[in-house]
Tab-separated table of C-alpha atoms and ligand atoms in Angstrom:
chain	number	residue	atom	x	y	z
A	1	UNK	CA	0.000	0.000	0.000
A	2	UNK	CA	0.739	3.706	-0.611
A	3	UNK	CA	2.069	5.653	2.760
A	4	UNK	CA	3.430	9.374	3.207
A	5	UNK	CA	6.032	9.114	5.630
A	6	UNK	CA	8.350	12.002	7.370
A	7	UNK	CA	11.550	11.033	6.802
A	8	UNK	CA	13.308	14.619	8.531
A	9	UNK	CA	12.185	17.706	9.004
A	10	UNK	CA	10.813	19.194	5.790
A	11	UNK	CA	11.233	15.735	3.918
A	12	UNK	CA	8.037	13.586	2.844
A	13	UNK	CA	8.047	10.482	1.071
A	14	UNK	CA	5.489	8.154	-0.833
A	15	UNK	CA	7.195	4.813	0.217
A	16	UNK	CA	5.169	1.440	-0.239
A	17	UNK	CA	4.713	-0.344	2.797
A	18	UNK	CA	3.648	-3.819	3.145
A	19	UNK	CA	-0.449	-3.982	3.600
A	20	UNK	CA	-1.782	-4.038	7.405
A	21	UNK	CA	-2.454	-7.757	9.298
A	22	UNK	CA	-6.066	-8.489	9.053
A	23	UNK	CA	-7.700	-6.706	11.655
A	24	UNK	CA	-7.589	-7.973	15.128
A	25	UNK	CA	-10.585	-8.665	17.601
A	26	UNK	CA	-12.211	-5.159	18.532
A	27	UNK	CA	-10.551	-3.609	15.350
A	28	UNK	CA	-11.402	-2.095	11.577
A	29	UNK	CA	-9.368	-1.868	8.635
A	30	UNK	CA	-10.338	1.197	6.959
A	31	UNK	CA	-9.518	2.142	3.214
A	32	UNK	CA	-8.811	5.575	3.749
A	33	UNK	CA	-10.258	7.703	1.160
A	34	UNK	CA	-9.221	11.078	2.153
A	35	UNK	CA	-7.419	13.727	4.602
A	36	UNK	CA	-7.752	16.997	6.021
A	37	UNK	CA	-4.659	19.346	6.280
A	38	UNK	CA	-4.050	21.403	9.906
A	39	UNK	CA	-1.484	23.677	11.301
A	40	UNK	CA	-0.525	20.195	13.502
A	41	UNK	CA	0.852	19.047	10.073
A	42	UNK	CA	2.488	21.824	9.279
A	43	UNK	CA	3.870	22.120	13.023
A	44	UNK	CA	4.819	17.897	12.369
A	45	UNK	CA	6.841	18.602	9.017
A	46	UNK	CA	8.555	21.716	10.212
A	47	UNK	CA	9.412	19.790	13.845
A	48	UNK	CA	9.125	20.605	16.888
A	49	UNK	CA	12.047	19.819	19.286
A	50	UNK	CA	10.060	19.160	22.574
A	51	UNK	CA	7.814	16.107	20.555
A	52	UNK	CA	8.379	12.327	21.205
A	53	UNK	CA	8.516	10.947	18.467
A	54	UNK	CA	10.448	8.353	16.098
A	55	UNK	CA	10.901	8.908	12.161
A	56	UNK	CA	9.829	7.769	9.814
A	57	UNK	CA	6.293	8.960	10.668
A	58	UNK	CA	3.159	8.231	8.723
A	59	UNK	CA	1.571	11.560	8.044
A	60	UNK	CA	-2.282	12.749	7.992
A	61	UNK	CA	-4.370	13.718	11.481
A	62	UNK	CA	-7.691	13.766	10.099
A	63	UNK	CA	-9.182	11.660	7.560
A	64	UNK	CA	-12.283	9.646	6.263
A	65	UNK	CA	-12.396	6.249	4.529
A	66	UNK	CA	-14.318	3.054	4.006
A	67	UNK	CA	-15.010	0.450	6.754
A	68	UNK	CA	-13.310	-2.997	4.485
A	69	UNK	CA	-13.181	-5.397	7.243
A	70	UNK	CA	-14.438	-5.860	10.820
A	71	UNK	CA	-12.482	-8.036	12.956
A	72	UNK	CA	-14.139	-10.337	16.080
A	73	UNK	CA	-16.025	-8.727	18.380
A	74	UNK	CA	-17.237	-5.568	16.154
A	75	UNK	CA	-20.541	-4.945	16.254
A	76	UNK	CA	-22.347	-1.670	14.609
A	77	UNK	CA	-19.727	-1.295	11.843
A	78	UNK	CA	-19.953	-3.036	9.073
A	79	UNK	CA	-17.730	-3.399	5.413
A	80	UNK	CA	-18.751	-0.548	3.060
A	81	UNK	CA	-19.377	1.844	5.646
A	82	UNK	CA	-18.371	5.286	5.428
A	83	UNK	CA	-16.616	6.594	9.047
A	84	UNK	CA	-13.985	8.649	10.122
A	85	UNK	CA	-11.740	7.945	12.934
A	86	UNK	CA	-10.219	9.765	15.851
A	87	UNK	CA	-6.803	11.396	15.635
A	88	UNK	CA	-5.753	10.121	18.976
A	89	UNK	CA	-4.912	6.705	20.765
A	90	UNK	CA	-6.944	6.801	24.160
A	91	UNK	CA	-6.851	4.612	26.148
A	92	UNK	CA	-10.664	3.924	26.291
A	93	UNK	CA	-10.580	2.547	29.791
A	94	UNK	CA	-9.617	5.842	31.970
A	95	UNK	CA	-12.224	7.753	34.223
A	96	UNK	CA	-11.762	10.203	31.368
A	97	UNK	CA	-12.429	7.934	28.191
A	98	UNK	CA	-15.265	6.177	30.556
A	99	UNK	CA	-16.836	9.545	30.758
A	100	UNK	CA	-16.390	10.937	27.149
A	101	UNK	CA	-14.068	13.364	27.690
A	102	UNK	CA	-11.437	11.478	25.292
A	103	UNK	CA	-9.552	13.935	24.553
A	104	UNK	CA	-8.119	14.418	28.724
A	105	UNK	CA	-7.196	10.572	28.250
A	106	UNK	CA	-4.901	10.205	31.324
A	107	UNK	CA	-2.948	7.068	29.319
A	108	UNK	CA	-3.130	8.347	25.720
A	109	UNK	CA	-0.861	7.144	23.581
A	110	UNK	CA	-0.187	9.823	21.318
A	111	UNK	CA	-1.860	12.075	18.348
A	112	UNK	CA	-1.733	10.584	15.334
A	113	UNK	CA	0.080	11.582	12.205
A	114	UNK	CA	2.282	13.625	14.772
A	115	UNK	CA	3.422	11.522	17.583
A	116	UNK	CA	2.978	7.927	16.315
A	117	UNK	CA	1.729	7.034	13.000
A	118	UNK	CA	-1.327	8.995	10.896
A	119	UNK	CA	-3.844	8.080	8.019
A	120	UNK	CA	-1.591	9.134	4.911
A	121	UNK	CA	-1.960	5.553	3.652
A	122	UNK	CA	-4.044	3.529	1.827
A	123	UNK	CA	-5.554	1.303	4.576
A	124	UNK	CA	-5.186	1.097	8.699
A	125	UNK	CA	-6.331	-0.998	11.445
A	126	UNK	CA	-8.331	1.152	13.790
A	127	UNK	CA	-9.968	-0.188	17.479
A	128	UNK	CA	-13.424	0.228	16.102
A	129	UNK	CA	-14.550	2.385	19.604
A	130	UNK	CA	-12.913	5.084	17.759
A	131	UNK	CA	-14.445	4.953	14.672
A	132	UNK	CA	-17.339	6.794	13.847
A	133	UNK	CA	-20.178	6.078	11.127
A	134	UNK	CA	-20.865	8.755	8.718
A	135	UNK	CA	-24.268	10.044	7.636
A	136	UNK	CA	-24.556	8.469	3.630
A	137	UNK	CA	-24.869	12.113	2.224
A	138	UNK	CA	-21.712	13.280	3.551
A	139	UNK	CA	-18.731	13.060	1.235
A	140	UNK	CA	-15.838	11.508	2.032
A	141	UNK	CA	-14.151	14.786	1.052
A	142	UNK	CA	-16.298	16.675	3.827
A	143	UNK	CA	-16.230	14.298	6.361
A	144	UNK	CA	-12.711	14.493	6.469
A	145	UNK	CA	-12.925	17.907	8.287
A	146	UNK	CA	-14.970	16.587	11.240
A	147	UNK	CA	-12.732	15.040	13.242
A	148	UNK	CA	-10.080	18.278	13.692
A	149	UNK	CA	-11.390	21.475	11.937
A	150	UNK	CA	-15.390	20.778	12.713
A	151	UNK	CA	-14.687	18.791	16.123
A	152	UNK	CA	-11.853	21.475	17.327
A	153	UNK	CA	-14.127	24.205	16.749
A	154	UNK	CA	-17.366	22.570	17.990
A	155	UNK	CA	-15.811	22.049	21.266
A	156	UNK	CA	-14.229	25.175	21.843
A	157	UNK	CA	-16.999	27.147	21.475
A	158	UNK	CA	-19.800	25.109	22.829
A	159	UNK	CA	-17.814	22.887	25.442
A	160	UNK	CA	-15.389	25.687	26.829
A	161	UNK	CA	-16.505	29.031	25.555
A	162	UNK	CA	-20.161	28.272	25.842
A	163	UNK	CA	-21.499	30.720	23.367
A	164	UNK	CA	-24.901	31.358	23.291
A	165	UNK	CA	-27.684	32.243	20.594
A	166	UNK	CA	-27.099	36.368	20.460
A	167	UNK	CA	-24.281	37.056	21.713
A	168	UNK	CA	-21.351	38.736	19.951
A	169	UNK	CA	-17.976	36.582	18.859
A	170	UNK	CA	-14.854	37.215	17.778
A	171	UNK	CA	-13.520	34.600	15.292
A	172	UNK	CA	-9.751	35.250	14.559
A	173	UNK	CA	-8.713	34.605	10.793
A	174	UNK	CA	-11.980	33.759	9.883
A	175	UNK	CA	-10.089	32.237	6.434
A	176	UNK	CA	-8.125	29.871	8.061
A	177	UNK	CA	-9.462	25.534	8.388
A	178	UNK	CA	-11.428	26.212	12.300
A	179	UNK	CA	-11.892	30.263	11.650
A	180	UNK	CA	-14.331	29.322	8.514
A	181	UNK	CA	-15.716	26.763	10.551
A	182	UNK	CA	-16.560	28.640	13.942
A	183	UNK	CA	-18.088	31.845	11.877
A	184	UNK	CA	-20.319	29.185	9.969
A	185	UNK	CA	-21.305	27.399	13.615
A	186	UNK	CA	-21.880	30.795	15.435
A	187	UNK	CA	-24.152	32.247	12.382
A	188	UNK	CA	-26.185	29.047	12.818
A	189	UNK	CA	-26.668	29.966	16.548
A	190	UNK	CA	-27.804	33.343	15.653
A	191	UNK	CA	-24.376	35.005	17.062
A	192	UNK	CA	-23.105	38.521	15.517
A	193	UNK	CA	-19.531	37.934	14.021
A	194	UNK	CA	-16.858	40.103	14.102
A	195	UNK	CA	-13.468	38.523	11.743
A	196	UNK	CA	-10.465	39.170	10.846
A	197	UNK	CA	-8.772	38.397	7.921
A	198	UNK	CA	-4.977	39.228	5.785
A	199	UNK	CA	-6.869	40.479	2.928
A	200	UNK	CA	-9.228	42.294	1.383
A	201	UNK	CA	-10.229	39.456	-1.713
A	202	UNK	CA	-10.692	37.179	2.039
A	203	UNK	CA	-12.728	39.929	3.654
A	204	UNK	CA	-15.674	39.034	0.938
A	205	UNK	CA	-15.223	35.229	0.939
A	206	UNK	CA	-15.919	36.029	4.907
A	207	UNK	CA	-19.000	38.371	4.511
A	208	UNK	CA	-20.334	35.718	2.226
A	209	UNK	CA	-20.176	32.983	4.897
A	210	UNK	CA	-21.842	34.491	7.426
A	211	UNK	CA	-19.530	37.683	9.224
A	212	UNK	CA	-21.114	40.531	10.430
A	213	UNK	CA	-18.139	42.252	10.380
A	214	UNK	CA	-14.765	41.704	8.880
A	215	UNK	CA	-11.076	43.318	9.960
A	216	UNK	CA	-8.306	43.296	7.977
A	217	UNK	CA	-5.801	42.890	10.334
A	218	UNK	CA	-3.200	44.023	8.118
A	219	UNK	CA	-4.716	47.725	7.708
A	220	UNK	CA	-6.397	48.081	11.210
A	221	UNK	CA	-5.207	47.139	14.513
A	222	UNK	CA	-8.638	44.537	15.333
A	223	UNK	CA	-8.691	45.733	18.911
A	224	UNK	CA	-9.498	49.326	18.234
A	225	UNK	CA	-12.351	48.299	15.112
A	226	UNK	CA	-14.143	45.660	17.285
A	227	UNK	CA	-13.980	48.446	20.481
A	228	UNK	CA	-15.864	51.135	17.920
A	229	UNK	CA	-18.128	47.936	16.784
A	230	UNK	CA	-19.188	47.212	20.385
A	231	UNK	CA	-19.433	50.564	21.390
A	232	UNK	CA	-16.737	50.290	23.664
A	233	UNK	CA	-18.510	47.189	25.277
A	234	UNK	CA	-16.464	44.205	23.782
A	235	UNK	CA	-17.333	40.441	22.216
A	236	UNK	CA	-18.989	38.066	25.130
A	237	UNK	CA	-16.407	35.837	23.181
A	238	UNK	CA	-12.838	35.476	21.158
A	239	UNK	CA	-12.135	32.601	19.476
A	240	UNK	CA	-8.463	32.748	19.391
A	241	UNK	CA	-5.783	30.438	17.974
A	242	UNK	CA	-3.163	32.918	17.012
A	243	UNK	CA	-1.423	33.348	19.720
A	244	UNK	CA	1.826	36.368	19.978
A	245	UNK	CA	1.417	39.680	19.425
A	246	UNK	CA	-2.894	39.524	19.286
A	247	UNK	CA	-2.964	38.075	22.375
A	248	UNK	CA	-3.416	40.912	24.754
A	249	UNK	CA	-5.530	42.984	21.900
A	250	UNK	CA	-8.361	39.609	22.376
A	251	UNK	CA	-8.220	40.616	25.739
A	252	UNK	CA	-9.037	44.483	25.595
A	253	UNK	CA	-11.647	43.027	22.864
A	254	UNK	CA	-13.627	41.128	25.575
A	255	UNK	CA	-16.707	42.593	27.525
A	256	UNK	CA	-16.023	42.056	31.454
A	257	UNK	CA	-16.498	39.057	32.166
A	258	UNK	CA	-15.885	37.930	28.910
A	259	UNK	CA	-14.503	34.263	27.377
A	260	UNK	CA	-11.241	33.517	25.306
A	261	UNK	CA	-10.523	30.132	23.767
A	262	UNK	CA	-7.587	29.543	22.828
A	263	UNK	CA	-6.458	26.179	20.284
A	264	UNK	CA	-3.723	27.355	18.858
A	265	UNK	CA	-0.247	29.942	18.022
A	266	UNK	CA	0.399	29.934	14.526
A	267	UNK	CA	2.102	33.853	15.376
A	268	UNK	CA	3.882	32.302	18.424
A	269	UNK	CA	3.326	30.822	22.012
A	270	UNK	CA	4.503	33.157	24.659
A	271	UNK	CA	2.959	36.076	25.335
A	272	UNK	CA	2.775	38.365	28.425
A	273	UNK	CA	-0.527	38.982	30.133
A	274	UNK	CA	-1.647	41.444	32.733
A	275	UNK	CA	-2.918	40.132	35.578
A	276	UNK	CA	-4.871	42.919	36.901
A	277	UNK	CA	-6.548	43.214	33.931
A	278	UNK	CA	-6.939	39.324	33.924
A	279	UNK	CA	-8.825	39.331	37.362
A	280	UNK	CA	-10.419	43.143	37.658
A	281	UNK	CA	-12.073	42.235	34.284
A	282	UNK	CA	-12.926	38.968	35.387
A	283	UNK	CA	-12.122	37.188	32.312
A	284	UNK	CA	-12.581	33.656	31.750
A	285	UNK	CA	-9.438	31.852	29.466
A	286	UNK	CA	-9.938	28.464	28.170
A	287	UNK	CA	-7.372	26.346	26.841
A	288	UNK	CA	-8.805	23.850	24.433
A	289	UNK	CA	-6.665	21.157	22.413
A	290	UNK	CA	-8.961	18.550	20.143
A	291	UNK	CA	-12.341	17.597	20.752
A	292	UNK	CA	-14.300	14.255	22.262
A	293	UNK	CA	-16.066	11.711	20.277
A	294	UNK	CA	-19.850	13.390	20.763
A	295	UNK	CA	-18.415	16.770	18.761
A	296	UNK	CA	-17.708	14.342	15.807
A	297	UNK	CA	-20.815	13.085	15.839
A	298	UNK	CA	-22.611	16.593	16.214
A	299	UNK	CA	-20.200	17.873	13.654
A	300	UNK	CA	-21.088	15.177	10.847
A	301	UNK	CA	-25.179	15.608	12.395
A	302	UNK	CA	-24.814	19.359	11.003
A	303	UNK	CA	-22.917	18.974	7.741
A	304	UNK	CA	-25.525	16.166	6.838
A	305	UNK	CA	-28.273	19.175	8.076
A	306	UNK	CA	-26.124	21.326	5.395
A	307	UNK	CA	-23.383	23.165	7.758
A	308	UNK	CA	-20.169	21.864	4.591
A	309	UNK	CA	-16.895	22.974	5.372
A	310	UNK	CA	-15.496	25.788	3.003
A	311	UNK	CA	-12.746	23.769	0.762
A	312	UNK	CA	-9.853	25.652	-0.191
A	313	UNK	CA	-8.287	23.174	-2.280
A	314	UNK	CA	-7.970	19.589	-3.274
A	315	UNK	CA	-4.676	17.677	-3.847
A	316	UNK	CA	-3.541	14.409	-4.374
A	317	UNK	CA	-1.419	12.107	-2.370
A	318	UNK	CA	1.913	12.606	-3.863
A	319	UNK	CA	1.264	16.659	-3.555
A	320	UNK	CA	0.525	16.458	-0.053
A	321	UNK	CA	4.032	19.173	0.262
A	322	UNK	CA	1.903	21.661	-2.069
A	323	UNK	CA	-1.180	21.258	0.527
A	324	UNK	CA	1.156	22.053	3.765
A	325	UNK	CA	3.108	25.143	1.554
A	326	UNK	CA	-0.391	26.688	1.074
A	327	UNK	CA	-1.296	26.218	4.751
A	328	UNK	CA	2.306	27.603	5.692
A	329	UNK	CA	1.817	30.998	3.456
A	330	UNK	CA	-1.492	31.788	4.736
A	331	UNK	CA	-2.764	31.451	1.366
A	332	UNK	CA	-6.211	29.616	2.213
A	333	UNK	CA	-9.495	30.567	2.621
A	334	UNK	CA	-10.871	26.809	3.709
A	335	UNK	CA	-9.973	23.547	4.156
A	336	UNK	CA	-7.082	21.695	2.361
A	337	UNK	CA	-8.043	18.105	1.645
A	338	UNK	CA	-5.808	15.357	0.209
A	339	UNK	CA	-7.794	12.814	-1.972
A	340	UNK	CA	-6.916	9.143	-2.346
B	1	ZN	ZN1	-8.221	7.109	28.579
């Protein structure tokens, strides 16, 4: 079978690799049919000195494919069946897995695709409890975005942030795989948007999906336009996965008592913050790092009500580099999918 393996830093390969064992008892061999790009791949292929890890790596966190054989003891998933699977080996045992809350496994055994070995490749042998059915009018191309960019964002806002219908949001880089994603999810709640965005040709792909009101963060400092938005009030929430600089202008954007989730620091990961401001404004800061199984399932139960992921582009395994240099530049407005 085809696999994309890390070899070093910066260096993919398409190797062929000897086809998976039949799967065991408790386990599915999926024929993986196609991938979703994140800023964890791009973090994976740049490396990152503080990971454990061994090289080669299969690539590829999120992904959808076809269910080709059920081992003993599977029940519920059958061959032909379209699923996806989650990007990280729990444990499934833990207080944590026991209560759905999979991704504070206390035993996990890494994220896939960036620790131990991800779904670039043509089949894999998954424990079936984390494999999830996918509703028939789903493509596998959009399915491929629930696990990560639909399951990130589903549980950072409604998990941690917990927006609710009216109330005003924040959505950094609204262009970007989660951004597109949370101003789509918050619209459907009834939410007014504020974005930002790096240009002006992504300011009206925004306004189109649902934004209220777009920044280009390039032009205008964001804290100072969402201030004159709210009338010097501030967003009940930021949805924040930038990181450096921005950091402490989300903060002067929030109301008092306001909440900041935070998934990510594409612009960098330490940042100062002012604790009197933290505490006299009573703000609430919520770190949130993948999802649980339920968010899957509620993300697939909305794209099959009509909520589909905005695609940036489509590649194909071997260009799998092209996919990551688009991510890297910033140049997407959408998801980046890899088909099989
Ligand atoms: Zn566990």
């Amino acid at each position: 079978m085809r696999a994309l393996r890390l070899i070093a830093d910066r260096q993919i390969e398409l190797a062929d690799l000897p086809d998976p064992p039949p799967p065991g008892a408790g386990e599915v061999q999926v024929r993986v049919k196609a991938v979703g790009l994140n800023h964890l791949d791009v973090w994976g292929y740049r490396g990152m000195a503080f990971a454990k890890r061994k090289l080669p790596l299969v690539v590829g966190a999120e992904a959808s494919g076809e269910i080709v054989r059920t081992g003993a003891d599977v029940t519920g998933l059958k061959p032909g069946e379209k699923v996806v699977m989650y990007g990280a080996m729990t444990c499934g045992t833990c207080a944590a897995c026991r209560e759905g809350r999979d991704n504070l496994c206390e035993n996990v055994g890494g994220i896939m695709g960036f620790h131990i070995d991800g779904f670039a490749r043509d089949l894999i042998n998954m424990p079936a409890r984390l494999v999830i059915p996918v509703p028939t009018d789903v493509s596998f191309r959009d399915a491929a975005c629930a696990p990560i960019a639909f399951g990130t964002t589903e549980h950072m806002l409604f998990d941690n942030a917990k927006l609710k219908p009216g109330e005003t949001i924040l959505v950094h880089a609204g262009g970007s795989g989660i951004g597109s994603v949370a101003i789509k999810m918050a619209k459907a709640l009834g939410c007014t948007i504020i974005t930002t965005v790096g240009d002006d040709a992504k300011a009206e792909k925004a306004k189109a999906l649902g934004a209220d009101h777009v920044i280009n963060y390039k032009t205008e400092r964001f804290e100072g336009v969402t201030r004159k938005l709210t009338a010097k009030k501030g967003v009940d929430v930021v949805f924040e996965h930038v990181g450096g600089e921005g950091f402490n202008g989300s903060l002067l954007c929030l109301k008092r008592g306001g909440r900041l989730v935070t998934c990510g620091s594409t612009a960098g990961p330490t940042v100062t913050i002012n604790l009197m401001q933290l505490f006299q404004q009573q703000y609430k800061i919520f770190g949130s790092f993948g999802c649980n199984m339920r968010n899957i399932r509620d993300s697939l139960a909305k794209m099959a009500g009509g909520m589909a992921p905005i695609i940036d582009s489509e590649f194909a395994l071997a260009d799998f580099e092209k996919g990551l240099a688009r991510l890297e530049g910033r140049q997407v407005f959408g998801k980046v999918i890899i088909n099989f």
